[in-house]
PDB file of C-alpha atoms and ligand atoms in Angstrom:
ATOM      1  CA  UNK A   1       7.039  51.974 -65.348  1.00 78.00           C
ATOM      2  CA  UNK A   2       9.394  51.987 -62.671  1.00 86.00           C
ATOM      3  CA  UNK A   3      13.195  52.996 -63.861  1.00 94.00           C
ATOM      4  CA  UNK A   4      15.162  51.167 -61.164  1.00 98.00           C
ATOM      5  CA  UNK A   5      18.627  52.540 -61.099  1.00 98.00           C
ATOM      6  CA  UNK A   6      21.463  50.085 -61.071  1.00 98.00           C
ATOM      7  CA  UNK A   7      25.130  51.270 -59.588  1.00 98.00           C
ATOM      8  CA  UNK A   8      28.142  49.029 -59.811  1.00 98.00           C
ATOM      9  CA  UNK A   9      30.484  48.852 -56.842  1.00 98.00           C
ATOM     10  CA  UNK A  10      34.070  50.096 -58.013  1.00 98.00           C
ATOM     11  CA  UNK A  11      35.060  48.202 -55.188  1.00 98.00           C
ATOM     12  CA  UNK A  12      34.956  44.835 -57.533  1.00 98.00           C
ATOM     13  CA  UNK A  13      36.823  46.602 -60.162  1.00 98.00           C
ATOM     14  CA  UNK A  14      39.815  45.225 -61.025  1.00 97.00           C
ATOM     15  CA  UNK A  15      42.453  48.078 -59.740  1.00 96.00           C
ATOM     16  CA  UNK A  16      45.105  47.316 -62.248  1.00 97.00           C
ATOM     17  CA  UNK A  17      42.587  48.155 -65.174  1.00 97.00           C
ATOM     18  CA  UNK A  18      40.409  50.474 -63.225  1.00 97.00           C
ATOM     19  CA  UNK A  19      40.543  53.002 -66.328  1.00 96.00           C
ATOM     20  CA  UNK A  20      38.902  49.664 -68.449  1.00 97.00           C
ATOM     21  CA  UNK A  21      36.494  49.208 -66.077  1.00 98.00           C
ATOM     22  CA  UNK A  22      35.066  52.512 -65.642  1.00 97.00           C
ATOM     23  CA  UNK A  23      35.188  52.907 -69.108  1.00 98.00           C
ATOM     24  CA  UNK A  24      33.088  49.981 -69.390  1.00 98.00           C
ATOM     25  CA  UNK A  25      30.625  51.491 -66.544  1.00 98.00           C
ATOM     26  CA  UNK A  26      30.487  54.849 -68.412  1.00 98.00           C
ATOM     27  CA  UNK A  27      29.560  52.904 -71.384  1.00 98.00           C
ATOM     28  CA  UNK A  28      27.036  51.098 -69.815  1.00 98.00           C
ATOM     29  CA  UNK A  29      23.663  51.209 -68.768  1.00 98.00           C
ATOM     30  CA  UNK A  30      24.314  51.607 -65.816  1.00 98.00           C
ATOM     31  CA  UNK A  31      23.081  54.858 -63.553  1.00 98.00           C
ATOM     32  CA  UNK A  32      25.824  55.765 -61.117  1.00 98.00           C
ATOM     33  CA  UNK A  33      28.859  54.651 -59.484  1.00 98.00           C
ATOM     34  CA  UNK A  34      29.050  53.117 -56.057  1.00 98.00           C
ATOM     35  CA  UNK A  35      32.126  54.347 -54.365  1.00 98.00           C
ATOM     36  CA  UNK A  36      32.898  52.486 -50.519  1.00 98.00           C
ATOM     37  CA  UNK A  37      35.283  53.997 -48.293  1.00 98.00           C
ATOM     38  CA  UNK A  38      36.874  51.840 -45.408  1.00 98.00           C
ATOM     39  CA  UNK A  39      39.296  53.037 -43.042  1.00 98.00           C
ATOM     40  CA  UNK A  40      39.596  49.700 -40.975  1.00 98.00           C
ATOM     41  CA  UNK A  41      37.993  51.194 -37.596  1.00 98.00           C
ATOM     42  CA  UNK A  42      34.280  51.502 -38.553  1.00 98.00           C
ATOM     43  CA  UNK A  43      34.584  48.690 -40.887  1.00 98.00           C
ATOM     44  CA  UNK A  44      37.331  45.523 -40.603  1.00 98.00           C
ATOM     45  CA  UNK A  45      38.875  46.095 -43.850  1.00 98.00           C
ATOM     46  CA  UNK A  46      40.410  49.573 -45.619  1.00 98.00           C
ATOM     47  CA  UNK A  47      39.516  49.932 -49.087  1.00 98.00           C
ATOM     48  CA  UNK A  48      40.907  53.122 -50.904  1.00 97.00           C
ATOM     49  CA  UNK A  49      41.316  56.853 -50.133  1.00 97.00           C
ATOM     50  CA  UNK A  50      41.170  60.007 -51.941  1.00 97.00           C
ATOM     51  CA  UNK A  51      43.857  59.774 -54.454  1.00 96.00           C
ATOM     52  CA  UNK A  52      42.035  56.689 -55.634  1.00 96.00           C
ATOM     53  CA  UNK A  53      38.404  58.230 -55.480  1.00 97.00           C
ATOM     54  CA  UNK A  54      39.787  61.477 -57.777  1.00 96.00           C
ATOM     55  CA  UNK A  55      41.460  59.319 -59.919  1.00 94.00           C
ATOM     56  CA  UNK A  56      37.742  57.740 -60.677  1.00 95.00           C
ATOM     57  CA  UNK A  57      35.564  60.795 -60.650  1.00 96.00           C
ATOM     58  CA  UNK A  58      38.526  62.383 -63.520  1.00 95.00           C
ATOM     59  CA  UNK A  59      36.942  59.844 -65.512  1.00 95.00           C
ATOM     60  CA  UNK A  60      33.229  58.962 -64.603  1.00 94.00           C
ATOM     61  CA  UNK A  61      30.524  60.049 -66.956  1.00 90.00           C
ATOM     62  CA  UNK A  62      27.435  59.207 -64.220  1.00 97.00           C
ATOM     63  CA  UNK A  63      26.895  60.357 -60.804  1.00 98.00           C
ATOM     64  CA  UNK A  64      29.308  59.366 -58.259  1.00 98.00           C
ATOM     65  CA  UNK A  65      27.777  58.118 -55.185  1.00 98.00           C
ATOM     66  CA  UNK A  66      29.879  57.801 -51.999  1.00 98.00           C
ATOM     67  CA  UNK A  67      29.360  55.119 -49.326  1.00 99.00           C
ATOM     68  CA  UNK A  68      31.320  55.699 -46.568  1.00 99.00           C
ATOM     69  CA  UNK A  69      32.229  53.622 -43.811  1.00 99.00           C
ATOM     70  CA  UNK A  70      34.387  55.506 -41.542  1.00 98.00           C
ATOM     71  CA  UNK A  71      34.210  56.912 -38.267  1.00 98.00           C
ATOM     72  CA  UNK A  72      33.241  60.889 -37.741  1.00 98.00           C
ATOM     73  CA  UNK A  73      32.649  61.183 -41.319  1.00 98.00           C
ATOM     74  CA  UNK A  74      31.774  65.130 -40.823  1.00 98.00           C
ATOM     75  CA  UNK A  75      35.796  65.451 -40.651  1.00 98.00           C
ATOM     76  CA  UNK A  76      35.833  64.710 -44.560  1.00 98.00           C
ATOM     77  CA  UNK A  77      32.299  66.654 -45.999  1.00 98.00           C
ATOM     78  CA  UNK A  78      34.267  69.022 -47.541  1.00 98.00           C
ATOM     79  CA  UNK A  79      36.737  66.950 -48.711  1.00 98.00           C
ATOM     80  CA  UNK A  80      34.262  65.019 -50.414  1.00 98.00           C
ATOM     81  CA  UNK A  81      32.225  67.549 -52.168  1.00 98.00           C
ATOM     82  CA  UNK A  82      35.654  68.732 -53.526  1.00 98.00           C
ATOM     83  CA  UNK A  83      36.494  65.460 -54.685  1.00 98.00           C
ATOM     84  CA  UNK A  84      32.897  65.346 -56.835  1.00 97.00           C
ATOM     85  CA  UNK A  85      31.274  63.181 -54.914  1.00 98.00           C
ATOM     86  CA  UNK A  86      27.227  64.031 -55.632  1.00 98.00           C
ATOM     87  CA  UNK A  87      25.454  61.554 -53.282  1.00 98.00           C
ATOM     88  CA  UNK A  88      27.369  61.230 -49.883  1.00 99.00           C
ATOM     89  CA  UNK A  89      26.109  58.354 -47.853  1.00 99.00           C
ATOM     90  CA  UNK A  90      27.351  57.769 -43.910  1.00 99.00           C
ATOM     91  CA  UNK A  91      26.538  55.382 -41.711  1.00 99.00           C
ATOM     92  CA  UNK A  92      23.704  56.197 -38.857  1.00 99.00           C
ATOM     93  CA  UNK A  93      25.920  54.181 -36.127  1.00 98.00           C
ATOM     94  CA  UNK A  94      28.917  56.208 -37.194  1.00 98.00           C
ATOM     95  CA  UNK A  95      26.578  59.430 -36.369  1.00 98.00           C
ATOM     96  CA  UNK A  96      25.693  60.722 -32.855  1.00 98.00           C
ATOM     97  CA  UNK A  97      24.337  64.114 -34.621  1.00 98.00           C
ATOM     98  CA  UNK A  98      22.843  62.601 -37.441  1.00 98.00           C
ATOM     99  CA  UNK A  99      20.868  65.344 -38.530  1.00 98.00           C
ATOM    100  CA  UNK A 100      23.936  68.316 -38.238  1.00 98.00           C
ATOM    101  CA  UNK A 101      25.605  65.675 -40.454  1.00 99.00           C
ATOM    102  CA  UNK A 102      22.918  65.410 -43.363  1.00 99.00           C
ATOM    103  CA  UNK A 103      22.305  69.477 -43.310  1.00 98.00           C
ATOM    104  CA  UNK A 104      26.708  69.905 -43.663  1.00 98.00           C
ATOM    105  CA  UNK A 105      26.391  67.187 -46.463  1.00 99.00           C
ATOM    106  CA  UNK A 106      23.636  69.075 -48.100  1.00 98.00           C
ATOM    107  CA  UNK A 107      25.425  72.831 -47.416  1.00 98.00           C
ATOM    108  CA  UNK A 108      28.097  71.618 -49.435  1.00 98.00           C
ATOM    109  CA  UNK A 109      25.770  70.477 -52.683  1.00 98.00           C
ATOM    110  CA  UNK A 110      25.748  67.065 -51.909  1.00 98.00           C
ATOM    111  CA  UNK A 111      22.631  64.698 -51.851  1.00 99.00           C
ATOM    112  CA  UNK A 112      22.604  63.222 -48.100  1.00 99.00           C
ATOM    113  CA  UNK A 113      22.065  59.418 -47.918  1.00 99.00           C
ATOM    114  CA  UNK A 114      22.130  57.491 -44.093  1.00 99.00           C
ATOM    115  CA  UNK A 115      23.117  53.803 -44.661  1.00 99.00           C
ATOM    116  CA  UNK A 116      21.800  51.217 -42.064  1.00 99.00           C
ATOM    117  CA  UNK A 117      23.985  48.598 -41.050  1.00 99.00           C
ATOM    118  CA  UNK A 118      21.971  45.143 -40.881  1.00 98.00           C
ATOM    119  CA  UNK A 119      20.650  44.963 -37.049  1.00 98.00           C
ATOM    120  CA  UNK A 120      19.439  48.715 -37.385  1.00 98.00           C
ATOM    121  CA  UNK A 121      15.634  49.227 -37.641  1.00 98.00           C
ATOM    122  CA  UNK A 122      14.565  51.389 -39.965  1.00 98.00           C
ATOM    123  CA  UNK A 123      11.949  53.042 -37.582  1.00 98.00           C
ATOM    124  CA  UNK A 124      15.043  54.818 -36.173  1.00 98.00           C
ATOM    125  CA  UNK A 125      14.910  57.466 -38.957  1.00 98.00           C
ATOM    126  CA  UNK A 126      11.570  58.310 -38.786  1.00 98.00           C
ATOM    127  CA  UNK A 127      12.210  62.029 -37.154  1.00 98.00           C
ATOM    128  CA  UNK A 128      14.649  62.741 -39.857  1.00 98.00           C
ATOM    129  CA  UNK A 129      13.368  60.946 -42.844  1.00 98.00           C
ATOM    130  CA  UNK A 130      12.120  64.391 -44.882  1.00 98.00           C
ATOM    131  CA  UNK A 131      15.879  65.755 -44.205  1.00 98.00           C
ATOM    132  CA  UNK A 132      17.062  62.233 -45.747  1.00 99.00           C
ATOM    133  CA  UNK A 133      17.699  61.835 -49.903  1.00 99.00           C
ATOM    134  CA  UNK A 134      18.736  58.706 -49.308  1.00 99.00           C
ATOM    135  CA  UNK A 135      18.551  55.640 -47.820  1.00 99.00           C
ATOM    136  CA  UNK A 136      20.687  52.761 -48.578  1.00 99.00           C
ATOM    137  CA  UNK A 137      19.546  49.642 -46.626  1.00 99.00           C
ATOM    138  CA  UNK A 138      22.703  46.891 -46.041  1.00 99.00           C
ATOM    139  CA  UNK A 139      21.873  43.882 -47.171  1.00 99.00           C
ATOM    140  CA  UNK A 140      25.323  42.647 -45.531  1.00 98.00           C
ATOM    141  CA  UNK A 141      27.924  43.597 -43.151  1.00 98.00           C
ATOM    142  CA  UNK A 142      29.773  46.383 -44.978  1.00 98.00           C
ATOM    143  CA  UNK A 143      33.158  45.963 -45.217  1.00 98.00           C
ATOM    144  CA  UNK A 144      34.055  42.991 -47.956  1.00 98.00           C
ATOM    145  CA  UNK A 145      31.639  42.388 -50.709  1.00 98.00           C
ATOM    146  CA  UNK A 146      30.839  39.103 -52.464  1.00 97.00           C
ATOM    147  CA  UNK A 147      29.295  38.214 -49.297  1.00 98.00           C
ATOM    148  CA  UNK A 148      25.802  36.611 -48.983  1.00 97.00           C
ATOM    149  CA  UNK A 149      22.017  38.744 -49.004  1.00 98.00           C
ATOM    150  CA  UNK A 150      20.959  38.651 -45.975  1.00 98.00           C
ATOM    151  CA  UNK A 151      16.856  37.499 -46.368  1.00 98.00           C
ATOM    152  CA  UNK A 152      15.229  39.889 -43.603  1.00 98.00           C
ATOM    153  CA  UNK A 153      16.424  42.588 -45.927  1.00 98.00           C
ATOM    154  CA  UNK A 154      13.074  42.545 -47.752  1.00 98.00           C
ATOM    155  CA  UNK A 155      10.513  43.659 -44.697  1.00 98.00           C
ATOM    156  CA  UNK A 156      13.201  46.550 -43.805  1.00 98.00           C
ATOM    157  CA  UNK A 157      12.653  47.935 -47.534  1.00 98.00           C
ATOM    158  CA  UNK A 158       8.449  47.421 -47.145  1.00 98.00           C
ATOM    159  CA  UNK A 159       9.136  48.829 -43.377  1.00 98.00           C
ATOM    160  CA  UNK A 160      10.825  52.062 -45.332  1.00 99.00           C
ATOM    161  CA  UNK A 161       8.911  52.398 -47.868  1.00 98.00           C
ATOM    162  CA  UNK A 162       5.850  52.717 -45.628  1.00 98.00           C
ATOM    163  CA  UNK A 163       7.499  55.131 -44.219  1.00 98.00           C
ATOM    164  CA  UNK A 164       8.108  57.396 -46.716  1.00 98.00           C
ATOM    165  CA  UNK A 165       4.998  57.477 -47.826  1.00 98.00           C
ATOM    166  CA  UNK A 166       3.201  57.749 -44.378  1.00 98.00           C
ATOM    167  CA  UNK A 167       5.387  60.905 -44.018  1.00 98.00           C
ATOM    168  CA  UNK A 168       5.278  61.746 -47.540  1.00 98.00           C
ATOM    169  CA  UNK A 169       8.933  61.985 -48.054  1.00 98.00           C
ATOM    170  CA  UNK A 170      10.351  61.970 -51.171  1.00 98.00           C
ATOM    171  CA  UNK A 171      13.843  59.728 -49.760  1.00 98.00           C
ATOM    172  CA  UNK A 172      14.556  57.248 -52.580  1.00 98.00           C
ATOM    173  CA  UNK A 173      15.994  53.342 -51.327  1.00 98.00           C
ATOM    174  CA  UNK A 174      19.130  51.519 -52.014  1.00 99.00           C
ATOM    175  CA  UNK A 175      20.119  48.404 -51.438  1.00 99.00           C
ATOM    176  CA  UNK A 176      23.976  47.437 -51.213  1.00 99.00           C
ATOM    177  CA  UNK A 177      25.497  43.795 -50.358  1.00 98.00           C
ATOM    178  CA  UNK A 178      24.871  40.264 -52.075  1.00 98.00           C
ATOM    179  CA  UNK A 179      22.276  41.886 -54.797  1.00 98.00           C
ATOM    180  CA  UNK A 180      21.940  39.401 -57.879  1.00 98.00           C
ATOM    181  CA  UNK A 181      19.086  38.552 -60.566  1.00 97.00           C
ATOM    182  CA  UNK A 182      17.747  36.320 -57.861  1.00 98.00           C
ATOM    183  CA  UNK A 183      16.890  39.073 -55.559  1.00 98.00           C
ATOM    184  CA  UNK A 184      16.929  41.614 -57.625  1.00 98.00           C
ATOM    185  CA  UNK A 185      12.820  41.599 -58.410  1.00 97.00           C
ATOM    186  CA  UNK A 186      11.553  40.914 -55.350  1.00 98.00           C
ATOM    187  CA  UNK A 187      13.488  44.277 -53.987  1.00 98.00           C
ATOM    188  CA  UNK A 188      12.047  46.250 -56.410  1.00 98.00           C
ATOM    189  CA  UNK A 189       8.431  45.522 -55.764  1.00 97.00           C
ATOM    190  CA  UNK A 190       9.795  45.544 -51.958  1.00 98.00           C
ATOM    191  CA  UNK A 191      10.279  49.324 -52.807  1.00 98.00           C
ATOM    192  CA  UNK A 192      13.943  49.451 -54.030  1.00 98.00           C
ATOM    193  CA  UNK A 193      14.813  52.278 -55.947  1.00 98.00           C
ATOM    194  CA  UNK A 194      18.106  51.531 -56.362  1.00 98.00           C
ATOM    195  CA  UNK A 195      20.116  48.507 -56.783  1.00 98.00           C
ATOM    196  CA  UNK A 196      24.219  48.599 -56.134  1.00 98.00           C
ATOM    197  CA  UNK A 197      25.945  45.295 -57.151  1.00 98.00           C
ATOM    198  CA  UNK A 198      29.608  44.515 -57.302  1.00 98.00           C
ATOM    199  CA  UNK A 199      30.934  40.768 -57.735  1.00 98.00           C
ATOM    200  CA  UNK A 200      27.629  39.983 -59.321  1.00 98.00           C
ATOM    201  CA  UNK A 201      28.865  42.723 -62.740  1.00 98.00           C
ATOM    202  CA  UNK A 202      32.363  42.583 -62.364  1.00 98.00           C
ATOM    203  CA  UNK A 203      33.179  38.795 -61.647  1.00 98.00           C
ATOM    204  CA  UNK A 204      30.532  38.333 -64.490  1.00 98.00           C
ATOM    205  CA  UNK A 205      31.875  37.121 -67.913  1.00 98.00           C
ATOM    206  CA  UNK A 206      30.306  39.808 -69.740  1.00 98.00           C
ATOM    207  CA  UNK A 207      29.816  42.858 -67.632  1.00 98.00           C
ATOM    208  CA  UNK A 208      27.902  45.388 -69.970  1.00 98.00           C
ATOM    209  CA  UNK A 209      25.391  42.513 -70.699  1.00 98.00           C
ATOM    210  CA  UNK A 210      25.103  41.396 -66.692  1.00 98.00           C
ATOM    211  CA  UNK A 211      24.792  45.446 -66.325  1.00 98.00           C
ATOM    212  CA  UNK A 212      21.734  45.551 -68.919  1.00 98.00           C
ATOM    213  CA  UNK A 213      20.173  42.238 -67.742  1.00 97.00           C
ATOM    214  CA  UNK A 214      19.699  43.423 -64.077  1.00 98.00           C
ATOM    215  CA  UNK A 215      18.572  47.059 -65.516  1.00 97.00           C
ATOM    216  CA  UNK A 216      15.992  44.860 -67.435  1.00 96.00           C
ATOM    217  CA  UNK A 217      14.548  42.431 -64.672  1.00 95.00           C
ATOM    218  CA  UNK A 218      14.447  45.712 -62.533  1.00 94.00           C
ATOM    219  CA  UNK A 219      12.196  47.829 -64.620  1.00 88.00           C
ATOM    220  CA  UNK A 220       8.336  46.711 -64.025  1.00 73.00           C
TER     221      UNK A 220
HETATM  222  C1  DX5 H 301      30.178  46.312 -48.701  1.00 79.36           C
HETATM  223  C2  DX5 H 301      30.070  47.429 -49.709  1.00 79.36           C
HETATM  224  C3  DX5 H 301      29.343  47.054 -50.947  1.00 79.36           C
HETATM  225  C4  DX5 H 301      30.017  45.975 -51.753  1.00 79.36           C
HETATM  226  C5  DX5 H 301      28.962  45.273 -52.546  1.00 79.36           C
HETATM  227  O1  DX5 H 301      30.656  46.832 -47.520  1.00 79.36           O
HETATM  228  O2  DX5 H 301      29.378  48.522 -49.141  1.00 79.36           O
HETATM  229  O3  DX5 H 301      29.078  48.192 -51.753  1.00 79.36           O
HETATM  230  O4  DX5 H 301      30.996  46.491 -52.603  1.00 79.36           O
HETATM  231  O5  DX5 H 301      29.540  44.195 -53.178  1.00 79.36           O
HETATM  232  P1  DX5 H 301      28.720  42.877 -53.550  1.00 79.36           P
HETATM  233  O6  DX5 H 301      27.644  43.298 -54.521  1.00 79.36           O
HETATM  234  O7  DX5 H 301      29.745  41.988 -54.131  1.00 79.36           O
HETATM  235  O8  DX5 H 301      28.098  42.346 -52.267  1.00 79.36           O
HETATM  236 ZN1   ZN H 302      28.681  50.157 -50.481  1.00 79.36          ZN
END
């Protein structure tokens, strides 16, 4: 049986009751926690910085996985790793040396994850797959979530997955934008290993239970 791993996106939390809310995460079934940086150049939209970020990981029970969508990321590894940050995930189009970037992520303790932005073919890792822990597929333009899956998403994560096997990699998938119980499935047989999913838990009425339902429908 396949343990699909479900991370919230803090980035739905509600900020005024952030202690509540990743309270309720930690207490949860959830896996880990789905952290996005913005900084309004890579992405149209700034989220929250560092102050914010140690703030969370002060009080986060589960592993803390970092998206980040900034430019020149490399500037901030260390930074990162500090914070407790134990997945660190940056962008492929915010990476001319892609590779130097996952081995300084890795130097510093992290697990390296390469996020692909929705018009970026997955057959563009396929030299540095092995090197890769991660892969988190967008399944919409990053920068705002509640936005809508985005359908094509599916052959990207069969695309990867045949991938990873053909090269016998052991790079786990994640999926991050629009990711409901209607979609939820279908990426796991796709060859999702992990699901992220923001306004669909925290805009829920009952988090915990919309937490455990998608853990549920996600374990075949
Ligand atoms: C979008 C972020 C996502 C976002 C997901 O740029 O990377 O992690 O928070 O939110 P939903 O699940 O609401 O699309
Ligand atoms: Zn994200």
């Amino acid at each position: 049986m396949k343990n699909t791993l479900i991370a919230p996106s803090v980035l739905a939390a509600d900020f005024a009751n952030l202690q509540r809310d990743i309270e309720m995460i930690n207490n949860s079934e959830a896996d880990w926690f789905h952290i996005d940086i913005m900084d309004g150049v890579f992405v149209p939209n700034i989220s929250f910085g560092m102050p914010v970020l140690e703030a969370i990981t002060k009080h986060t029970k589960k592993t803390v996985d970092v998206h980040l969508m900034i430019v020149d990321p490399d500037r901030y590894i260390k930074t990162f790793a500090a914070l407790g940050a134990n997945i660190l995930s940056v962008h492929y189009e915010a990476c001319p040396h892609l590779h130097r970037t996952i081995q300084g992520i890795k130097a510093e303790g992290m697990k390296a994850g390469v996020v692909l932005n929705p018009h970026t073919s997955v057959d563009l890792l396929e030299d540095v797959i092995n090197d890769i822990d991660l892969v988190c597929i967008m399944s919409v333009n990053p920068g705002f979530g509640g936005q809508s899956f985005i359908e094509n998403t599916y052959a990207k994560v069969e695309k990867l997955k045949a991938m990873i096997l053909r090269k016998n990699a052991s790079t786990i998938i994640e999926i991050d934008g629009g990711v409901t119980d209607k979609n939820a499935a279908q990426l796991v047989t796709a060859g999702a290993d992990v699901l992220v999913a923001g306004n669909y838990v925290f805009r829920a009425e009952n988090p915990t239970e919309t937490i455990a339902h998608l853990k549920k429908i996600s374990r075949f």
